[in-house]
PDB file of C-alpha atoms in Angstrom:
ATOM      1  CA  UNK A   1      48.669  19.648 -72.855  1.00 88.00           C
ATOM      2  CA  UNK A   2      51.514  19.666 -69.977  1.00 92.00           C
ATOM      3  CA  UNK A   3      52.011  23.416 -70.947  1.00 91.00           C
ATOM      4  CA  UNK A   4      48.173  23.865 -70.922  1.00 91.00           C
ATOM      5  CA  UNK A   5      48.245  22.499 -67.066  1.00 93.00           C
ATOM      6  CA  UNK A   6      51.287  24.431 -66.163  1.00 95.00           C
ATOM      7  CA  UNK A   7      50.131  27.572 -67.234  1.00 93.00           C
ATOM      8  CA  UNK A   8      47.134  27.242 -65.257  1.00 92.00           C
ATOM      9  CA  UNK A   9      49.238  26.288 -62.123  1.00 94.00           C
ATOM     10  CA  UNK A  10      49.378  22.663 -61.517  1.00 95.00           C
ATOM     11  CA  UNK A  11      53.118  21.232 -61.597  1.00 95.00           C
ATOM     12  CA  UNK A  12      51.430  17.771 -61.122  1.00 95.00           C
ATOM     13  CA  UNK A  13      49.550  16.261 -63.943  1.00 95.00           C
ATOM     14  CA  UNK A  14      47.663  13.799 -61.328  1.00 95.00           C
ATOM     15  CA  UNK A  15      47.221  16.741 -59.154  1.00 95.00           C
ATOM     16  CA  UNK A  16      45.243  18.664 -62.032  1.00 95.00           C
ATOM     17  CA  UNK A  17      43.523  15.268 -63.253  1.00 94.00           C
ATOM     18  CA  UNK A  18      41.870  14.971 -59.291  1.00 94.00           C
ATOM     19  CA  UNK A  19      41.032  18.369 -59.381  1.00 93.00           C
ATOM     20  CA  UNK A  20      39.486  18.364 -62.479  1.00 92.00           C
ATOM     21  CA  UNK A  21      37.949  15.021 -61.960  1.00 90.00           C
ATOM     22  CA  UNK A  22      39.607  13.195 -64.783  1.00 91.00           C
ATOM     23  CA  UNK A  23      41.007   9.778 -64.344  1.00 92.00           C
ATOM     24  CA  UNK A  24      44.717   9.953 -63.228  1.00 94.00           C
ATOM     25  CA  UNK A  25      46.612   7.512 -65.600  1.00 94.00           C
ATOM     26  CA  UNK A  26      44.588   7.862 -68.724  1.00 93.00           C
ATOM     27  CA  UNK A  27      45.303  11.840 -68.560  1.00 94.00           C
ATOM     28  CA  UNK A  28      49.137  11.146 -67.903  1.00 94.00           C
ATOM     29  CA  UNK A  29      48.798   8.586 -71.350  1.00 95.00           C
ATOM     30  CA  UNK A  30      47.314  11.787 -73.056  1.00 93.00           C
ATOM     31  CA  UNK A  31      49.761  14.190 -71.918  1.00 92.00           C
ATOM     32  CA  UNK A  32      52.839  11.897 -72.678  1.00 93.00           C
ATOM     33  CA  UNK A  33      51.382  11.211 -76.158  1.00 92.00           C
ATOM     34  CA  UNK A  34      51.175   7.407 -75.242  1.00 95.00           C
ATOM     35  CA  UNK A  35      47.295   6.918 -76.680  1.00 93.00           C
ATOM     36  CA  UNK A  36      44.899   9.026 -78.811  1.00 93.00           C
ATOM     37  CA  UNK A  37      42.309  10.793 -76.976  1.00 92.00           C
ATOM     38  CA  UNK A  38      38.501  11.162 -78.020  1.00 92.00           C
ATOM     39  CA  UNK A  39      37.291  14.291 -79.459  1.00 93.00           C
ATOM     40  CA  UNK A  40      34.866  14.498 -75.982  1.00 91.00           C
ATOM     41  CA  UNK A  41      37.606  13.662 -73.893  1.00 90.00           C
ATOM     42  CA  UNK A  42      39.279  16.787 -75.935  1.00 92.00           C
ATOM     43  CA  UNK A  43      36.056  19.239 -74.822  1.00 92.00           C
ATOM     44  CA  UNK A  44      36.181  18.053 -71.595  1.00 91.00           C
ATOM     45  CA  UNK A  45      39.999  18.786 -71.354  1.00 92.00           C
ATOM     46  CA  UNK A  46      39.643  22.332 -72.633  1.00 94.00           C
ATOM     47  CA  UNK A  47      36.564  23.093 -70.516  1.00 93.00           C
ATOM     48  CA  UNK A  48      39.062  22.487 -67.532  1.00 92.00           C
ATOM     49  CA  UNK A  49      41.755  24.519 -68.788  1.00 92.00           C
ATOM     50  CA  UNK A  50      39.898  26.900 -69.459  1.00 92.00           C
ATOM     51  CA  UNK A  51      40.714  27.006 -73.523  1.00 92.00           C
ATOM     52  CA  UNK A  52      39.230  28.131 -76.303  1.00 93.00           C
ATOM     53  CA  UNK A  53      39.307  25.427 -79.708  1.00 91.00           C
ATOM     54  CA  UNK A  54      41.140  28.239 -81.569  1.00 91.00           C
ATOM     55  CA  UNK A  55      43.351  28.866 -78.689  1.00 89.00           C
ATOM     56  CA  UNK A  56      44.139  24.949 -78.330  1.00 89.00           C
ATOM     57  CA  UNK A  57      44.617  24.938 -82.445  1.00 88.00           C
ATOM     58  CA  UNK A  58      46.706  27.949 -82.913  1.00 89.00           C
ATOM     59  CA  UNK A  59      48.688  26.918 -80.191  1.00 71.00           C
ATOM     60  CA  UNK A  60      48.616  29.491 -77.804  1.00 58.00           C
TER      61      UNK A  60
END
């Protein structure tokens, strides 16, 4: 994910999170790998980022 948000220009994670309206500490637990994420948390994530599933998958 922190590649994800760097690539689309945010060097902050809780910058991107209060742009994209997501909630600050829980996105910095999903980006550190420190708790498992919901798969609607996951579409919600990719809608802001602007990424495709197969993108996300594939890894690109």
């Amino acid at each position: 994910m922190k590649s994800y948000r760097e690539a689309a220009g945010y060097t902050s994670y809780e910058h991107f999170a209060y742009d994209k309206n997501i909630g600050r500490a829980q996105y910095g637990k999903y980006e550190r790998g420190t708790e498992d994420m919901r798969l609607s948390s996951l579409f919600k994530l990719l809608e802001a980022l602007n990424i495709s599933w197969e993108e996300f998958f594939e890894g690109k």
